[in-house]
GROMACS .gro file of C-alpha atoms in nm:
model
  356
    1THR     CA    1  -1.179  -4.271  -0.600
    2SER     CA    2  -1.025  -4.623  -0.565
    3GLY     CA    3  -0.708  -4.498  -0.415
    4PHE     CA    4  -0.883  -4.365  -0.104
    5SER     CA    5  -1.006  -4.709   0.014
    6LEU     CA    6  -1.343  -4.554   0.087
    7SER     CA    7  -1.200  -4.292   0.336
    8ILE     CA    8  -1.390  -3.977   0.419
    9ASP     CA    9  -1.174  -3.803   0.154
   10SER     CA   10  -1.326  -3.981  -0.132
   11ILE     CA   11  -1.679  -3.961   0.000
   12LEU     CA   12  -1.683  -3.599   0.082
   13GLY     CA   13  -1.385  -3.436  -0.086
   14TYR     CA   14  -1.552  -3.342  -0.418
   15HIS     CA   15  -1.856  -3.198  -0.241
   16ILE     CA   16  -1.636  -2.935  -0.061
   17GLU     CA   17  -1.627  -2.622  -0.271
   18ILE     CA   18  -1.302  -2.459  -0.320
   19GLN     CA   19  -1.267  -2.093  -0.163
   20THR     CA   20  -1.627  -2.101  -0.034
   21LYS     CA   21  -1.743  -2.020   0.328
   22LEU     CA   22  -1.862  -2.296   0.539
   23ILE     CA   23  -2.206  -2.145   0.546
   24ASP     CA   24  -2.228  -2.156   0.168
   25GLN     CA   25  -2.110  -2.512   0.119
   26PRO     CA   26  -2.337  -2.797  -0.004
   27LEU     CA   27  -2.589  -2.960   0.225
   28ILE     CA   28  -2.396  -3.285   0.258
   29VAL     CA   29  -2.080  -3.092   0.389
   30GLN     CA   30  -2.275  -2.906   0.639
   31ILE     CA   31  -2.447  -3.218   0.754
   32SER     CA   32  -2.127  -3.410   0.785
   33LEU     CA   33  -1.976  -3.113   1.001
   34THR     CA   34  -2.287  -3.111   1.213
   35LEU     CA   35  -2.268  -3.495   1.272
   36THR     CA   36  -1.895  -3.457   1.342
   37ILE     CA   37  -1.971  -3.200   1.626
   38VAL     CA   38  -2.251  -3.435   1.766
   39TYR     CA   39  -1.997  -3.731   1.754
   40PHE     CA   40  -1.737  -3.518   1.936
   41ILE     CA   41  -1.994  -3.425   2.211
   42PHE     CA   42  -2.111  -3.784   2.261
   43GLY     CA   43  -1.771  -3.931   2.232
   44SER     CA   44  -1.637  -3.698   2.484
   45ILE     CA   45  -1.920  -3.761   2.735
   46ASN     CA   46  -1.876  -4.137   2.677
   47SER     CA   47  -1.510  -4.142   2.744
   48LEU     CA   48  -1.536  -3.911   3.048
   49LEU     CA   49  -1.805  -4.120   3.206
   50SER     CA   50  -1.637  -4.457   3.128
   51PHE     CA   51  -1.293  -4.321   3.263
   52VAL     CA   52  -1.465  -4.208   3.577
   53THR     CA   53  -1.611  -4.556   3.620
   54PHE     CA   54  -1.309  -4.768   3.522
   55GLN     CA   55  -1.048  -4.568   3.707
   56SER     CA   56  -1.185  -4.678   4.035
   57ASP     CA   57  -0.969  -4.943   4.215
   58LEU     CA   58  -1.280  -5.171   4.241
   59THR     CA   59  -1.308  -5.214   3.888
   60ARG     CA   60  -0.957  -5.289   3.831
   61LYS     CA   61  -0.927  -5.582   4.070
   62VAL     CA   62  -0.944  -5.817   3.759
   63GLY     CA   63  -0.841  -5.793   3.394
   64CYS     CA   64  -1.184  -5.663   3.281
   65GLY     CA   65  -1.138  -5.328   3.449
   66LEU     CA   66  -0.794  -5.285   3.277
   67TYR     CA   67  -0.947  -5.374   2.936
   68LEU     CA   68  -1.254  -5.121   2.988
   69LEU     CA   69  -1.014  -4.856   3.128
   70THR     CA   70  -0.787  -4.883   2.805
   71SER     CA   71  -1.103  -4.889   2.595
   72SER     CA   72  -1.223  -4.564   2.742
   73LEU     CA   73  -0.887  -4.398   2.666
   74ILE     CA   74  -0.897  -4.544   2.311
   75THR     CA   75  -1.250  -4.401   2.257
   76PHE     CA   76  -1.133  -4.052   2.355
   77LEU     CA   77  -0.837  -4.082   2.095
   78ILE     CA   78  -1.084  -4.199   1.817
   79THR     CA   79  -1.310  -3.896   1.914
   80ILE     CA   80  -1.019  -3.651   1.893
   81PHE     CA   81  -0.868  -3.797   1.561
   82PHE     CA   82  -1.200  -3.833   1.398
   83VAL     CA   83  -1.280  -3.465   1.440
   84LEU     CA   84  -0.938  -3.360   1.329
   85LYS     CA   85  -0.955  -3.577   1.020
   86MET     CA   86  -1.296  -3.427   0.919
   87LEU     CA   87  -1.184  -3.063   0.997
   88ILE     CA   88  -0.848  -3.102   0.818
   89LEU     CA   89  -1.032  -3.238   0.498
   90ILE     CA   90  -1.285  -2.966   0.481
   91PHE     CA   91  -1.037  -2.672   0.532
   92THR     CA   92  -0.778  -2.842   0.309
   93GLN     CA   93  -1.024  -2.864   0.032
   94MET     CA   94  -1.134  -2.519   0.073
   95ASN     CA   95  -0.785  -2.406   0.006
   96ASN     CA   96  -0.728  -2.279   0.365
   97ILE     CA   97  -0.455  -2.521   0.441
   98ASP     CA   98  -0.172  -2.577   0.205
   99ASN     CA   99   0.122  -2.667   0.408
  100LYS     CA  100   0.280  -2.971   0.248
  101LEU     CA  101   0.469  -3.088   0.545
  102PHE     CA  102   0.160  -3.073   0.788
  103LEU     CA  103  -0.066  -3.240   0.516
  104SER     CA  104   0.204  -3.502   0.466
  105ILE     CA  105   0.221  -3.580   0.843
  106GLN     CA  106  -0.153  -3.609   0.882
  107CYS     CA  107  -0.187  -3.810   0.561
  108TYR     CA  108   0.051  -4.075   0.691
  109SER     CA  109  -0.082  -4.075   1.045
  110LEU     CA  110  -0.454  -3.993   1.093
  111ASP     CA  111  -0.604  -4.274   0.884
  112PHE     CA  112  -0.357  -4.519   1.031
  113VAL     CA  113  -0.412  -4.419   1.393
  114LEU     CA  114  -0.777  -4.415   1.351
  115ARG     CA  115  -0.790  -4.765   1.201
  116CYS     CA  116  -0.568  -4.906   1.478
  117CYS     CA  117  -0.772  -4.753   1.746
  118LEU     CA  118  -1.105  -4.899   1.593
  119TYR     CA  119  -0.948  -5.251   1.584
  120MET     CA  120  -0.799  -5.218   1.937
  121ASP     CA  121  -1.159  -5.112   2.069
  122ARG     CA  122  -1.308  -5.424   1.899
  123TRP     CA  123  -1.049  -5.657   2.041
  124LEU     CA  124  -1.069  -5.514   2.409
  125SER     CA  125  -1.446  -5.574   2.405
  126ALA     CA  126  -1.376  -5.937   2.303
  127PHE     CA  127  -1.119  -5.979   2.581
  128VAL     CA  128  -1.371  -5.860   2.825
  129ALA     CA  129  -1.633  -6.111   2.719
  130ILE     CA  130  -1.364  -6.387   2.720
  131GLU     CA  131  -1.254  -6.306   3.085
  132ARG     CA  132  -1.613  -6.288   3.201
  133THR     CA  133  -1.661  -6.635   3.058
  134LEU     CA  134  -1.352  -6.787   3.216
  135CYS     CA  135  -1.443  -6.628   3.556
  136THR     CA  136  -1.783  -6.810   3.525
  137ILE     CA  137  -1.623  -7.144   3.434
  138GLN     CA  138  -1.350  -7.127   3.696
  139GLY     CA  139  -1.562  -6.993   3.976
  140ILE     CA  140  -1.388  -6.965   4.306
  141HIS     CA  141  -1.064  -7.091   4.144
  142PHE     CA  142  -1.041  -6.779   3.925
  143ASN     CA  143  -0.711  -6.599   3.999
  144LYS     CA  144  -0.754  -6.228   4.009
  145ALA     CA  145  -0.384  -6.140   4.017
  146ARG     CA  146  -0.325  -6.363   3.729
  147SER     CA  147  -0.602  -6.208   3.540
  148LYS     CA  148  -0.448  -5.855   3.587
  149ARG     CA  149  -0.106  -5.983   3.467
  150ILE     CA  150  -0.263  -6.143   3.159
  151ALA     CA  151  -0.452  -5.826   3.086
  152LYS     CA  152  -0.142  -5.613   3.094
  153PHE     CA  153   0.041  -5.856   2.871
  154ALA     CA  154  -0.254  -5.884   2.626
  155ILE     CA  155  -0.289  -5.508   2.598
  156CYS     CA  156   0.078  -5.470   2.507
  157PHE     CA  157   0.065  -5.759   2.269
  158LEU     CA  158  -0.252  -5.637   2.103
  159PHE     CA  159  -0.106  -5.284   2.057
  160ILE     CA  160   0.192  -5.428   1.887
  161PHE     CA  161   0.001  -5.688   1.674
  162ILE     CA  162  -0.248  -5.429   1.544
  163ILE     CA  163   0.016  -5.169   1.450
  164SER     CA  164   0.237  -5.446   1.270
  165THR     CA  165  -0.050  -5.578   1.069
  166ASN     CA  166  -0.154  -5.227   0.974
  167ILE     CA  167   0.158  -5.052   0.902
  168HIS     CA  168   0.103  -5.092   0.521
  169ASN     CA  169  -0.172  -4.840   0.552
  170SER     CA  170   0.090  -4.584   0.637
  171THR     CA  171   0.362  -4.701   0.399
  172TYR     CA  172   0.160  -4.655   0.066
  173LYS     CA  173   0.001  -4.323   0.156
  174LYS     CA  174   0.094  -4.022  -0.059
  175LEU     CA  175  -0.014  -3.675  -0.140
  176ILE     CA  176  -0.110  -3.575  -0.490
  177ASP     CA  177  -0.208  -3.247  -0.646
  178ASP     CA  178  -0.514  -3.251  -0.852
  179GLU     CA  179  -0.543  -2.916  -1.066
  180ASN     CA  180  -0.845  -2.874  -1.286
  181GLU     CA  181  -0.722  -2.737  -1.622
  182MET     CA  182  -1.079  -2.639  -1.725
  183ASP     CA  183  -1.097  -2.395  -1.439
  184GLU     CA  184  -0.989  -2.045  -1.542
  185GLU     CA  185  -0.842  -1.976  -1.179
  186HIS     CA  186  -0.651  -2.310  -1.190
  187LEU     CA  187  -0.761  -2.401  -0.835
  188LYS     CA  188  -0.581  -2.699  -0.696
  189ARG     CA  189  -0.702  -2.984  -0.463
  190ILE     CA  190  -0.469  -3.184  -0.249
  191TRP     CA  191  -0.553  -3.546  -0.192
  192CYS     CA  192  -0.424  -3.813   0.040
  193ILE     CA  193  -0.443  -4.150  -0.113
  194SER     CA  194  -0.342  -4.520  -0.081
  195ASP     CA  195  -0.121  -4.604  -0.381
  196TYR     CA  196  -0.097  -4.970  -0.441
  197SER     CA  197   0.004  -4.954  -0.806
  198SER     CA  198   0.369  -5.052  -0.742
  199SER     CA  199   0.276  -5.370  -0.582
  200SER     CA  200  -0.025  -5.478  -0.817
  201SER     CA  201  -0.325  -5.598  -0.611
  202ILE     CA  202  -0.144  -5.814  -0.355
  203VAL     CA  203  -0.132  -5.530  -0.098
  204SER     CA  204  -0.499  -5.440  -0.162
  205ILE     CA  205  -0.614  -5.806  -0.116
  206TYR     CA  206  -0.407  -5.822   0.199
  207ASN     CA  207  -0.573  -5.507   0.323
  208ASN     CA  208  -0.915  -5.660   0.287
  209ILE     CA  209  -0.812  -5.976   0.455
  210ILE     CA  210  -0.668  -5.785   0.755
  211ASP     CA  211  -0.991  -5.557   0.769
  212THR     CA  212  -1.219  -5.872   0.773
  213PHE     CA  213  -0.992  -6.050   1.031
  214HIS     CA  214  -0.997  -5.747   1.273
  215PHE     CA  215  -1.372  -5.714   1.221
  216CYS     CA  216  -1.497  -6.078   1.234
  217VAL     CA  217  -1.269  -6.249   1.480
  218PRO     CA  218  -1.325  -6.026   1.777
  219LEU     CA  219  -1.685  -6.016   1.730
  220ILE     CA  220  -1.713  -6.390   1.688
  221CYS     CA  221  -1.515  -6.438   2.002
  222ASP     CA  222  -1.730  -6.181   2.189
  223LEU     CA  223  -2.055  -6.348   2.069
  224LEU     CA  224  -1.947  -6.711   2.160
  225ALA     CA  225  -1.804  -6.603   2.495
  226SER     CA  226  -2.134  -6.463   2.588
  227ILE     CA  227  -2.333  -6.759   2.477
  228VAL     CA  228  -2.088  -7.009   2.665
  229LEU     CA  229  -2.125  -6.783   2.967
  230ILE     CA  230  -2.511  -6.814   2.961
  231ILE     CA  231  -2.484  -7.193   2.893
  232GLU     CA  232  -2.237  -7.242   3.177
  233ARG     CA  233  -2.457  -7.054   3.409
  234SER     CA  234  -2.756  -7.265   3.316
  235VAL     CA  235  -2.562  -7.587   3.364
  236HIS     CA  236  -2.464  -7.477   3.705
  237GLN     CA  237  -2.810  -7.386   3.810
  238ALA     CA  238  -2.943  -7.712   3.672
  239ASN     CA  239  -2.674  -7.910   3.880
  240VAL     CA  240  -2.793  -7.723   4.190
  241GLN     CA  241  -3.162  -7.751   4.136
  242HIS     CA  242  -3.246  -8.092   3.984
  243ASN     CA  243  -3.619  -8.044   3.996
  244ARG     CA  244  -3.624  -7.813   3.721
  245GLN     CA  245  -3.563  -7.846   3.342
  246PHE     CA  246  -3.243  -7.719   3.183
  247GLN     CA  247  -3.454  -7.520   2.926
  248ARG     CA  248  -3.605  -7.327   3.222
  249HIS     CA  249  -3.282  -7.238   3.365
  250PHE     CA  250  -3.149  -7.129   3.022
  251ARG     CA  251  -3.423  -6.896   2.962
  252GLU     CA  252  -3.380  -6.737   3.316
  253GLN     CA  253  -3.013  -6.693   3.258
  254PHE     CA  254  -3.074  -6.565   2.917
  255HIS     CA  255  -3.302  -6.301   3.052
  256VAL     CA  256  -3.057  -6.213   3.333
  257HIS     CA  257  -2.760  -6.202   3.100
  258LYS     CA  258  -2.904  -6.071   2.768
  259HIS     CA  259  -2.712  -5.751   2.800
  260LEU     CA  260  -2.405  -5.956   2.732
  261LEU     CA  261  -2.537  -6.024   2.381
  262PHE     CA  262  -2.648  -5.693   2.339
  263GLY     CA  263  -2.293  -5.550   2.289
  264PRO     CA  264  -2.171  -5.793   2.014
  265ILE     CA  265  -2.503  -5.791   1.831
  266VAL     CA  266  -2.496  -5.408   1.820
  267LEU     CA  267  -2.133  -5.388   1.705
  268VAL     CA  268  -2.203  -5.662   1.421
  269ILE     CA  269  -2.498  -5.458   1.293
  270LEU     CA  270  -2.303  -5.112   1.304
  271GLY     CA  271  -1.990  -5.269   1.147
  272ILE     CA  272  -2.155  -5.477   0.855
  273PRO     CA  273  -2.230  -5.159   0.626
  274ASN     CA  274  -1.867  -5.055   0.623
  275LEU     CA  275  -1.738  -5.419   0.576
  276VAL     CA  276  -1.985  -5.474   0.287
  277LEU     CA  277  -1.888  -5.146   0.098
  278ASN     CA  278  -1.517  -5.256   0.121
  279TYR     CA  279  -1.590  -5.560  -0.087
  280VAL     CA  280  -1.890  -5.439  -0.313
  281SER     CA  281  -1.705  -5.146  -0.461
  282LYS     CA  282  -1.386  -4.947  -0.433
  283CYS     CA  283  -1.507  -4.682  -0.666
  284MET     CA  284  -1.795  -4.443  -0.653
  285GLU     CA  285  -1.940  -4.399  -1.007
  286SER     CA  286  -2.089  -4.081  -0.921
  287ILE     CA  287  -2.051  -3.818  -0.642
  288ASP     CA  288  -2.444  -3.875  -0.606
  289ASP     CA  289  -2.356  -4.212  -0.427
  290ALA     CA  290  -2.174  -4.030  -0.149
  291TRP     CA  291  -2.480  -4.040   0.080
  292ILE     CA  292  -2.456  -4.414   0.108
  293TYR     CA  293  -2.092  -4.422   0.172
  294LEU     CA  294  -2.114  -4.123   0.415
  295ILE     CA  295  -2.390  -4.315   0.641
  296ALA     CA  296  -2.172  -4.613   0.644
  297TYR     CA  297  -1.857  -4.428   0.731
  298PHE     CA  298  -2.034  -4.254   1.034
  299ILE     CA  299  -2.194  -4.587   1.136
  300SER     CA  300  -1.857  -4.766   1.157
  301PHE     CA  301  -1.729  -4.510   1.413
  302THR     CA  302  -2.038  -4.531   1.632
  303PRO     CA  303  -1.940  -4.849   1.839
  304PRO     CA  304  -1.654  -4.680   2.024
  305ILE     CA  305  -1.884  -4.393   2.165
  306LEU     CA  306  -2.115  -4.668   2.306
  307THR     CA  307  -1.890  -4.814   2.577
  308PHE     CA  308  -2.072  -4.657   2.864
  309ILE     CA  309  -2.399  -4.769   2.727
  310ILE     CA  310  -2.293  -5.127   2.655
  311PHE     CA  311  -2.079  -5.211   2.957
  312VAL     CA  312  -2.173  -4.977   3.233
  313LEU     CA  313  -2.552  -4.919   3.225
  314PRO     CA  314  -2.651  -5.274   3.191
  315SER     CA  315  -2.411  -5.395   3.473
  316LYS     CA  316  -2.544  -5.341   3.832
  317PHE     CA  317  -2.169  -5.357   3.951
  318TYR     CA  318  -2.037  -5.105   3.731
  319LYS     CA  319  -2.334  -4.879   3.753
  320ASP     CA  320  -2.330  -4.888   4.145
  321ILE     CA  321  -1.948  -4.802   4.128
  322PHE     CA  322  -2.015  -4.524   3.893
  323GLN     CA  323  -2.283  -4.369   4.121
  324LYS     CA  324  -2.054  -4.399   4.407
  325VAL     CA  325  -1.777  -4.216   4.234
  326VAL     CA  326  -1.985  -3.940   4.112
  327LYS     CA  327  -2.136  -3.899   4.461
  328ARG     CA  328  -1.789  -3.872   4.598
  329TYR     CA  329  -1.692  -3.618   4.336
  330ARG     CA  330  -2.012  -3.415   4.410
  331ASN     CA  331  -1.960  -3.424   4.773
  332ASN     CA  332  -1.581  -3.303   4.727
  333LEU     CA  333  -1.703  -3.029   4.502
  334GLN     CA  334  -1.966  -2.912   4.753
  335ARG     CA  335  -1.718  -2.924   5.032
  336ARG     CA  336  -1.473  -2.709   4.854
  337LEU     CA  337  -1.745  -2.469   4.744
  338ARG     CA  338  -1.861  -2.434   5.107
  339LEU     CA  339  -1.498  -2.387   5.224
  340THR     CA  340  -1.441  -2.110   4.949
  341LEU     CA  341  -1.758  -1.941   5.043
  342SER     CA  342  -1.676  -1.942   5.419
  343LEU     CA  343  -1.337  -1.809   5.347
  344TYR     CA  344  -1.492  -1.539   5.129
  345ARG     CA  345  -1.736  -1.440   5.394
  346ASN     CA  346  -1.477  -1.435   5.673
  347HIS     CA  347  -1.267  -1.207   5.465
  348ARG     CA  348  -1.553  -0.966   5.411
  349VAL     CA  349  -1.658  -0.937   5.773
  350THR     CA  350  -1.304  -0.917   5.921
  351PRO     CA  351  -1.287  -0.565   6.085
  352GLN     CA  352  -1.043  -0.322   5.935
  353THR     CA  353  -0.795  -0.165   6.156
  354THR     CA  354  -0.809   0.210   6.203
  355SER     CA  355  -0.550   0.436   6.308
  356SER     CA  356  -0.603   0.627   6.632
   0.00000   0.00000   0.00000
């Protein structure tokens, strides 16, 4: 399984029984499919609620709103491609899909897009934390218009940078046919693997370095920016109120802004299992180890569906905007329903003309 780079193909593939109905598949396959459906539901709801919040003009007066609006769109893409990846894997190994062109396209694209979207989501969270800190430090001198220009440039640059540093994941992908000669029916499996054999271990090492970089650097930036913001607020309060100790101001500011630390800490906790498994082992010695890898795989895709919980619910500003937008949508819907009902009633009570 070393050629899979701990993708869902290697974790779940051999558990999927060929030419067997879904209801008769092993427990691990059924649980994976159930978790995928749950992930799709929560991911779709998170994306919708986040998009409703950050599409408002009030949230996009500064760069943070643009970062979070882009993040909500990226989250939706992750949700869709994650479900597609799981369904294609299951139905391919059940021998329900055997179109080589289709399988080649998804092999070269799905894992690559998923990986890029995950990295994009991490960096956007870090940019939000950095801008919040800069806004606190600069105070009234913070330029909102320049912030939006920088955000647009940063999003475009980030998109190009992530694709260019991960293009190797698509380049070294290939399909292989795995036919079991011991099987009387000669049933064949089709696998999508990463073949680094032609370039020794250099690309594999580079892959680990890039994965670690895109995991650690944005989270460190996120965490440090949140800490600096709390310290800066504490210093400002200490300069205003000289009769109180700095430690007391720090505790108060930490209590007020602790939600800013909640995000990066949760992301670190959820991302560590997948990162550790990338270095501990590239090969499962037994398919019985699949449960550990499966849990780590699903955990690594959890942070993107927490955007609304991490950024909107703890923030009074964003939560108020969300409630106003929802109220406006509800009022518009009620108005349209009343208008439709009124037209329907008028149509029913209109007297019909009769001929004399």
